[in-house]
Coordinates of C-alpha atoms in Angstrom, one line a residue:
Chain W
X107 CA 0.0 0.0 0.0
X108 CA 1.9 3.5 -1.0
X109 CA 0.8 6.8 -2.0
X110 CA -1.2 5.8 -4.9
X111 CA -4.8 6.7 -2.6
X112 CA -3.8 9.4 -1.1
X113 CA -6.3 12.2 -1.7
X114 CA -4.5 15.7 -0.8
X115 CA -8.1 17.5 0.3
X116 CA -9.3 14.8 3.3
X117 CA -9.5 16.8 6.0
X118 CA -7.8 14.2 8.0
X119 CA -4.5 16.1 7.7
X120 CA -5.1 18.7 9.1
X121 CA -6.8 17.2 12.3
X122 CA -3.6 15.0 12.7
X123 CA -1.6 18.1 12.2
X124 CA -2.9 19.8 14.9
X125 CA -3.1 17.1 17.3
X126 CA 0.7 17.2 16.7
X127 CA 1.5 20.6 16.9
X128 CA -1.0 21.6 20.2
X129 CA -0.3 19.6 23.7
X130 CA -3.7 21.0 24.4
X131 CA -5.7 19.4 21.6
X132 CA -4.0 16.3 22.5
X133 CA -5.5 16.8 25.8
X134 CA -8.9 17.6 24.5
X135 CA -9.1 15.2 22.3
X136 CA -8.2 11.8 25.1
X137 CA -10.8 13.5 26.9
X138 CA -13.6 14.7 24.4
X139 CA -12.6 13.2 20.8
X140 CA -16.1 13.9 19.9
X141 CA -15.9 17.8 20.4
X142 CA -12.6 17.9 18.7
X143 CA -14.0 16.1 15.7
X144 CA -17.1 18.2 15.4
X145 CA -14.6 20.8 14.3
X146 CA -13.4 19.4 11.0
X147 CA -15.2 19.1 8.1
X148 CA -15.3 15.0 8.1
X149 CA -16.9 13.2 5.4
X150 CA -19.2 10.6 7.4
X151 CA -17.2 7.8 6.2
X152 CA -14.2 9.6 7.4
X153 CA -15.2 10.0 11.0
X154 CA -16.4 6.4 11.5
X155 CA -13.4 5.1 9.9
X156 CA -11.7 7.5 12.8
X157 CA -14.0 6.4 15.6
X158 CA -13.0 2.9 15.6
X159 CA -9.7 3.4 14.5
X160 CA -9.7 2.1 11.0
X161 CA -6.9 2.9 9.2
X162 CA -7.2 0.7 6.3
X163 CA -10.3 2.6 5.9
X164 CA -8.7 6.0 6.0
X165 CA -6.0 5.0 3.4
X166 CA -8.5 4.1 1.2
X167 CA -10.0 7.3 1.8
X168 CA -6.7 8.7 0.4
X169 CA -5.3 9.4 4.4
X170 CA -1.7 9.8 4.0
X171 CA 0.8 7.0 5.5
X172 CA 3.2 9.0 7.3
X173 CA 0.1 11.1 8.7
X174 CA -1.6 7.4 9.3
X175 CA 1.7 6.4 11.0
X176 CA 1.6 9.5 13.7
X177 CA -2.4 9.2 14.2
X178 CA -1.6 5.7 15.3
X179 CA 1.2 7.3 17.8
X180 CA -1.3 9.7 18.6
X181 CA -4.1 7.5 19.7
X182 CA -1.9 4.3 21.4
X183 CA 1.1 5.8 22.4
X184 CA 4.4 8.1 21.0
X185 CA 7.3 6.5 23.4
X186 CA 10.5 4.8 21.6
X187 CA 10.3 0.9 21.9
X188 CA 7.0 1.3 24.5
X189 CA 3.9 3.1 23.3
X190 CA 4.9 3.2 19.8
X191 CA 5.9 -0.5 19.3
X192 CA 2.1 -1.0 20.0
X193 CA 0.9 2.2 17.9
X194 CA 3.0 0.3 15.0
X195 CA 2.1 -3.0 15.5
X196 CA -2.2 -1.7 15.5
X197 CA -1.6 0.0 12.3
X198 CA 0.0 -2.8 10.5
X199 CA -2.6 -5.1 11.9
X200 CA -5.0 -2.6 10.6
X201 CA -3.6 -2.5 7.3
X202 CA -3.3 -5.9 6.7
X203 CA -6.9 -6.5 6.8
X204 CA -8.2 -6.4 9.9
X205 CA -9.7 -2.7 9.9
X206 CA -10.7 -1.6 13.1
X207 CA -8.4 -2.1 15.8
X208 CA -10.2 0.1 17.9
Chain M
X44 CA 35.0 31.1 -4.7
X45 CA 33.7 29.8 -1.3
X46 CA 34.8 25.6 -1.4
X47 CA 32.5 22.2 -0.5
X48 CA 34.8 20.8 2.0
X49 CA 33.0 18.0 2.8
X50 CA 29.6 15.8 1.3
X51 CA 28.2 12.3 3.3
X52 CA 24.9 10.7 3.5
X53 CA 23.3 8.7 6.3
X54 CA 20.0 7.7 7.6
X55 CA 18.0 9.4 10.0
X56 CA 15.8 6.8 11.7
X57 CA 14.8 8.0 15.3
X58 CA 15.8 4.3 16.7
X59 CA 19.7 5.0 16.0
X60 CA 18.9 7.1 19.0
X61 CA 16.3 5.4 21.3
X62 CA 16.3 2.0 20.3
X63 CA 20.6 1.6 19.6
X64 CA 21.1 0.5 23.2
X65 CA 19.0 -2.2 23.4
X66 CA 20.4 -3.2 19.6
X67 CA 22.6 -6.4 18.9
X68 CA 26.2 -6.1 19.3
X69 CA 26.9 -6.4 15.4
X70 CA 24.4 -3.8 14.1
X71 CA 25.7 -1.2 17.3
X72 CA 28.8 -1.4 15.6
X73 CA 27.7 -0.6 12.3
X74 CA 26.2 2.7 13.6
X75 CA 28.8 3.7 15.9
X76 CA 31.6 3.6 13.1
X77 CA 29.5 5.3 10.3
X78 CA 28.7 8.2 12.5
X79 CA 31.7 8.9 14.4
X80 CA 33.4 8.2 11.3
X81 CA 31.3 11.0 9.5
X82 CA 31.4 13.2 12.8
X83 CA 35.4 13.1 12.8
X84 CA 35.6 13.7 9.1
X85 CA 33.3 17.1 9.4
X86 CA 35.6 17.9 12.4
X87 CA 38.8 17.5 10.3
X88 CA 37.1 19.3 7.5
X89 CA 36.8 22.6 9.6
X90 CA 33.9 23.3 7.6
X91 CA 32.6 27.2 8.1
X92 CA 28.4 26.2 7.8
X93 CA 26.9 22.6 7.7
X94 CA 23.7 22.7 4.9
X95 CA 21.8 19.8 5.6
X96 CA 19.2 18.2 3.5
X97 CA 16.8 16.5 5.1
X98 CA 13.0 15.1 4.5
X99 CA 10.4 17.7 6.3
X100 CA 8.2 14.3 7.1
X101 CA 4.9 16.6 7.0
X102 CA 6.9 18.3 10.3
X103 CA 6.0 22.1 9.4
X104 CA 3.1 22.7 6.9
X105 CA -0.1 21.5 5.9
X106 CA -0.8 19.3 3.2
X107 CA -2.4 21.9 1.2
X108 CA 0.6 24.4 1.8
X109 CA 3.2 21.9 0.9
X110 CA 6.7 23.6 0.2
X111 CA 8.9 21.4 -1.4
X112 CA 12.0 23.2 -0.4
X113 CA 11.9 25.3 3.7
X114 CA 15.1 27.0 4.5
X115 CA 15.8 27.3 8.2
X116 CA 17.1 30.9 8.6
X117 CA 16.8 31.0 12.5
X118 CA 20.0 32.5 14.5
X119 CA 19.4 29.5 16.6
X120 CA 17.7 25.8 15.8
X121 CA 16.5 24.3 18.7
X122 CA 15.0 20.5 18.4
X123 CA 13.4 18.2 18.7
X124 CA 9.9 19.6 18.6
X125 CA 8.2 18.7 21.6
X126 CA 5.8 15.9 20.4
X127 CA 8.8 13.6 18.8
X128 CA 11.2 14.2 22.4
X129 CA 9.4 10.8 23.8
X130 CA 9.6 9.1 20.0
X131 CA 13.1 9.7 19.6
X132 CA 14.1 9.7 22.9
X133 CA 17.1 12.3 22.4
X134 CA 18.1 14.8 24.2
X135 CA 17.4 18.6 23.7
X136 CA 19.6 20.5 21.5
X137 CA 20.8 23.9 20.8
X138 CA 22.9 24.2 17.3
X139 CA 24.1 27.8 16.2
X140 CA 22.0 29.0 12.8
X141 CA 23.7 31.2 10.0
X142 CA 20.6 33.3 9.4
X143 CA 23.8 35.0 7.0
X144 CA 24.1 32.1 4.8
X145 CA 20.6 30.9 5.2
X146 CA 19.6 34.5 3.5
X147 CA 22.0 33.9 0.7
X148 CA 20.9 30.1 -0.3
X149 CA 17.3 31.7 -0.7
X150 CA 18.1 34.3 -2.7
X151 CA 20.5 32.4 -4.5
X152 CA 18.1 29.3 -5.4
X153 CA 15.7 32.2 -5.9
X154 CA 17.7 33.7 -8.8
X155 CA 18.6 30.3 -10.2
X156 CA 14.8 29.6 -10.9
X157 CA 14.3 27.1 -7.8
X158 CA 11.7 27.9 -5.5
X159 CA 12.4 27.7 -2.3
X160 CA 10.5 29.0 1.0
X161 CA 12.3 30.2 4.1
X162 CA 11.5 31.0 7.4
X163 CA 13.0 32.8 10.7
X164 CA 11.2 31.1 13.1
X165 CA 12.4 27.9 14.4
X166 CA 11.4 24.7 12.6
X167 CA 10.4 21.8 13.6
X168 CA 12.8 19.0 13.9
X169 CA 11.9 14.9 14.5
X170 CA 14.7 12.9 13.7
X171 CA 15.0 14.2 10.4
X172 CA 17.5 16.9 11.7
X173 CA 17.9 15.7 15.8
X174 CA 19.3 12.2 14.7
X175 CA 22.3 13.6 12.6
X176 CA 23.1 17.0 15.0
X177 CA 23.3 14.3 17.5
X178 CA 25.2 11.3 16.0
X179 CA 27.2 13.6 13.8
X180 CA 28.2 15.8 17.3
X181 CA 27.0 18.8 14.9
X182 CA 25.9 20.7 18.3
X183 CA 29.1 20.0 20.4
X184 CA 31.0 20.9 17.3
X185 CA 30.1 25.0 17.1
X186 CA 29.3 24.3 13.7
X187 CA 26.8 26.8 12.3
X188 CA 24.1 24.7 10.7
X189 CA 21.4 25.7 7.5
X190 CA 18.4 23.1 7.3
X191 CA 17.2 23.0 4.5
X192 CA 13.7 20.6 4.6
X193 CA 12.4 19.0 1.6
X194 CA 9.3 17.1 0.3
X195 CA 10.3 13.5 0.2
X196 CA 6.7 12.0 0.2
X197 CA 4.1 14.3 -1.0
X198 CA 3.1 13.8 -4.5
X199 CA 3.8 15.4 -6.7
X200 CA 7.0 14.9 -5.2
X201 CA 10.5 16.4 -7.3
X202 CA 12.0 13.4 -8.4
X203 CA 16.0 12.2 -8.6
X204 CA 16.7 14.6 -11.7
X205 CA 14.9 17.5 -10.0
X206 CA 16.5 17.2 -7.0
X207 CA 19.9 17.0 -9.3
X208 CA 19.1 19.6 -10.6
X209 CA 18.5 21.8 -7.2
X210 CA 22.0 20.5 -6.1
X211 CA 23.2 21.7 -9.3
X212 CA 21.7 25.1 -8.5
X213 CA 23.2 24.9 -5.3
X214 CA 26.9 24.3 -5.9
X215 CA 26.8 27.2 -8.2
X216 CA 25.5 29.2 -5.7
X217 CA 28.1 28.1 -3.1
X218 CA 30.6 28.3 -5.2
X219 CA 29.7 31.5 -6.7
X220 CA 27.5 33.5 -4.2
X221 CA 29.2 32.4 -1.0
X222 CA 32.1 34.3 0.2
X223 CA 35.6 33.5 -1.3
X224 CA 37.2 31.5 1.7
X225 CA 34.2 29.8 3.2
X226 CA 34.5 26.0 4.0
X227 CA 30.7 24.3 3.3
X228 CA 29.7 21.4 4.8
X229 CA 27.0 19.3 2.9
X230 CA 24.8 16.7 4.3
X231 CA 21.8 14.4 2.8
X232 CA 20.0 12.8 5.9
X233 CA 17.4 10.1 5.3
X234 CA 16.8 6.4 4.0
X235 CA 18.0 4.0 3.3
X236 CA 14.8 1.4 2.6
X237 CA 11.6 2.1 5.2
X238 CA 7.9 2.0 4.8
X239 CA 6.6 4.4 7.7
X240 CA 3.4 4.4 8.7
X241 CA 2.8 1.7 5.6
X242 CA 1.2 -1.7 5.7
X243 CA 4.9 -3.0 5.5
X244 CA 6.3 -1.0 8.3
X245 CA 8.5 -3.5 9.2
X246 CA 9.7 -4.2 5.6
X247 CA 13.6 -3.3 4.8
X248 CA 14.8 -4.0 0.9
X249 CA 18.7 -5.2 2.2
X250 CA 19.4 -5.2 -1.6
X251 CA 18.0 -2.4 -2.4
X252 CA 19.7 -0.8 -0.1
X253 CA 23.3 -2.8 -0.8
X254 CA 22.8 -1.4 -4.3
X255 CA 22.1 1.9 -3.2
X256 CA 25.2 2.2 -1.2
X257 CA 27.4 0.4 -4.1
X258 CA 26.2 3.0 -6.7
X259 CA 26.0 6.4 -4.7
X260 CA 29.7 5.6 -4.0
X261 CA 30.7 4.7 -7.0
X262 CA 30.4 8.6 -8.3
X263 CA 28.2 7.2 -11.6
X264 CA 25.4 9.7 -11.5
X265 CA 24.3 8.9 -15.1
X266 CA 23.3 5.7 -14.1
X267 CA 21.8 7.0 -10.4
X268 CA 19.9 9.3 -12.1
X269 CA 18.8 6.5 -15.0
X270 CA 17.9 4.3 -12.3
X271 CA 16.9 5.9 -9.0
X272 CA 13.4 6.4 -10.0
X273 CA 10.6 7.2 -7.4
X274 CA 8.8 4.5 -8.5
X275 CA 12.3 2.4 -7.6
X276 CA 12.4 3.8 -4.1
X277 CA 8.4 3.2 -3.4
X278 CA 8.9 0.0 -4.1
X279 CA 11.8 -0.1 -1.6
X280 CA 9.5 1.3 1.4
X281 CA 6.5 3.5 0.0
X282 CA 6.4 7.0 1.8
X283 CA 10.0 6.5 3.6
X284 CA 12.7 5.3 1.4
X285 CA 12.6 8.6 -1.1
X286 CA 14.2 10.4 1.5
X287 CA 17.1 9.6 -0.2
X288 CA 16.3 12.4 -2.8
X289 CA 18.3 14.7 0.1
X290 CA 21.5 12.4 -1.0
X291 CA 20.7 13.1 -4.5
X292 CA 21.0 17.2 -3.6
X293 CA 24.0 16.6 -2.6
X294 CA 25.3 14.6 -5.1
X295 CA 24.2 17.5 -7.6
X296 CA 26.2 20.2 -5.8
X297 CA 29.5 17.7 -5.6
X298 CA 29.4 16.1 -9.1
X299 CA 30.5 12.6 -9.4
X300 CA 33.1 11.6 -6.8
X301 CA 34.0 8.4 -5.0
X302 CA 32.7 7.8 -1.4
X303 CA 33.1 5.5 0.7
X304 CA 30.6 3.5 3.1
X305 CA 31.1 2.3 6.7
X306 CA 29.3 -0.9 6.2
X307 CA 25.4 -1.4 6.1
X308 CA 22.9 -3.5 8.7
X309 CA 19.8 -4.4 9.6
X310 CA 17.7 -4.1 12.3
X311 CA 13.8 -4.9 12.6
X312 CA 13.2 -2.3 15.5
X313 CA 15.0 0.4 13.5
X314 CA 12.5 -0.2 10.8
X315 CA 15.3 1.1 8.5
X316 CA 17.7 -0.1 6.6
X317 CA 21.1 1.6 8.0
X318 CA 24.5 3.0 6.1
X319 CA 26.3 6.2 5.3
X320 CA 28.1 7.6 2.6
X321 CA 31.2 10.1 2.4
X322 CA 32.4 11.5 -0.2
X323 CA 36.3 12.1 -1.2
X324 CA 36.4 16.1 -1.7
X325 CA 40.1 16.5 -2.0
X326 CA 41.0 19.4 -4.3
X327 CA 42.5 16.8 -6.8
X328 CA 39.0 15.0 -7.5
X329 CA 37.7 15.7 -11.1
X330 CA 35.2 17.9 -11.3
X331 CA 31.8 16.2 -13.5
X332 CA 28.8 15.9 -13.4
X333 CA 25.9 14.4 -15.1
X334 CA 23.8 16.2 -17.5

């Protein structure tokens, strides 16, 4: 799976883009995802595939790896050899069929 | 005419840092000897700036502001950003900008028809830049430093001859814009073969990478730039291994000379095949390059 999906527009980005640039968000979102996603413009597909954590689902939606890579940091943990061993290992579970890994 | 004292390229993957202690014996070795090799041959160059090349990894902009080029021009570049500290697992740095030279490149690329973008504020750095400052002892060295991020993985992304041709561009513009007795540093940091955030994650293409190494040092850039095709590196790690477009920079501003590697390994926790390049820039080299 490469870059061959990956739709510039999805307004994924940006949400992952902020999460990473704003402690804060981070914050808002472990405690309120729901209120944080309200303020993107999400296709409906988009947000369910976020909700349960489906990543193949967002690369088909043309969600960019390296983005995909740091959402799955994001949402199961961002520390060397700890947390992101399992943020890995859920996205490449993901991608290899299984979907949600929610 | 100001001189390139000294050209290498080596990987940035953030494990070299967090993850090397806990690496086997063989593969420590491997990374210890390319980078202090490559950290005592910038010492002995006594290089006056160090302009490193190195993917932005969606670090600074949006997606729909994507720069393909971002000069650092900040007196000072502190890293890593805050969110990648725990990810790497480096410590904080402080390296000493040349907001002088940093000026100069931009104008220079500028008015050689390559569009750059530039900014004062700090970037910010993941392992892209913190893995080399660190391994390469670029901060301990007093070394002014010029980053110089570039889009590696979002299409359309410049491929091998474009980015030959903004190395090009860039050794004209050290060599002609760049004050007459300055010593310049070059660095390409990224690769070799990695798949981030792809289905094959852990995936690392040894021969791809063996072949990489072989021909980047061979100083044949007809053939590298023949055969080096993005379509080459996706297939060697979608999304990662084109990173090595900041070695192909390089290898524009140097022409075709010899380097030499410090021996290549494996590792699945680094998630990234490992090996550097440095190139011979003794005076006596010929000076081609391809067309």
């Amino acid at each position: 799976m490469g870059l061959e999906k990956f739709k510039a527009s999805l307004a994924t980005h940006d949400l992952i883009q902020d999460l990473k640039w704003s402690p804060e968000l981070r914050e808002e979102f472990a405690a309120n995802e729901a209120a944080v996603l309200d303020r993107y413009p999400l296709r409906k597909d988009e947000r369910r595939a976020i909700e349960t954590r489906n990543f193949l689902a967002l690369y088909d939606l043309g969600l960019h790896p390296y983005l995909g890579g740091q959402f799955a940091r994001l949402i199961f943990g961002n520390e060397a050899g700890k947390g992101a061993t399992v943020a890995v290992n859920k996205l490449v579970e993901s991608l290899q069929g299984k979907g949600s890994v929610a | 005419m100001a001189e390139i004292v000294y050209a290498a390229g080596a990987p940035h993957a953030p494990g070299l840092i967090g993850l090397l202690e806990a690496a086997p014996a063989d593969v420590k070795d491997v990374v210890i000897n390319t980078y202090r090799s490559l950290a005592d041959a910038m010492a002995s160059a006594k290089a006056d700036v160090l302009i490193v090349f190195a993917n932005d990894h969606l670090a600074n902009s949006r997606v729909r502001t994507y720069p393909d080029f971002l000069i650092g021009m900040a007196a000072e570049h502190r890293g890593p950003y805050e969110w990648f500290k725990p990810w790497i697992g480096c410590e904080d740095y402080t390296v000493k900008g040349s907001p002088e030279v940093a000026a100069a490149l931009f104008d220079g690329m500028t008015k050689r028809g390559i569009r750059m973008f530039a900014q004062t504020e700090n970037l910010k750095f993941d392992d892209n830049i913190s893995v080399p400052v660190l391994l390469t002892n670029v901060a301990g060295s007093g070394i002014p430093m010029v980053p110089v991020l570039q889009n590696c993985t979002v299409p359309p992304i410049p491929d091998q001859r474009r980015c030959y041709e903004v190395g090009k561009a860039l050794g004209d513009f050290i060599r002609d814009d760049l004050p007459a007795d300055m010593r310049v540093a070059l660095l390409g940091s990224g690769g070799l073969s990695h798949e981030p955030g792809g289905a094959r994650y852990y995936f690392i293409d040894e021969e791809f990478d063996r072949w990489f190494l072989d021909l980047v040092a061979s100083g044949d850039h007809e053939r590298l730039l023949d055969e080096l095709t993005l379509e080459k590196m996706e297939a060697a790690g979608s999304g990662g291994t084109a990173e090595l477009l900041a070695w192909v920079v390089v290898l524009g501003a140097i022409g075709s000379k010899p380097g030499k590697s410090f021996g290549y390994t494996v590792h699945k926790d680094f998630k990234c095949g490992v090996g550097g390049v440095l190139w011979d820039m003794s005076p006596n080299m010929p000076k081609s390059r391809a067309a």
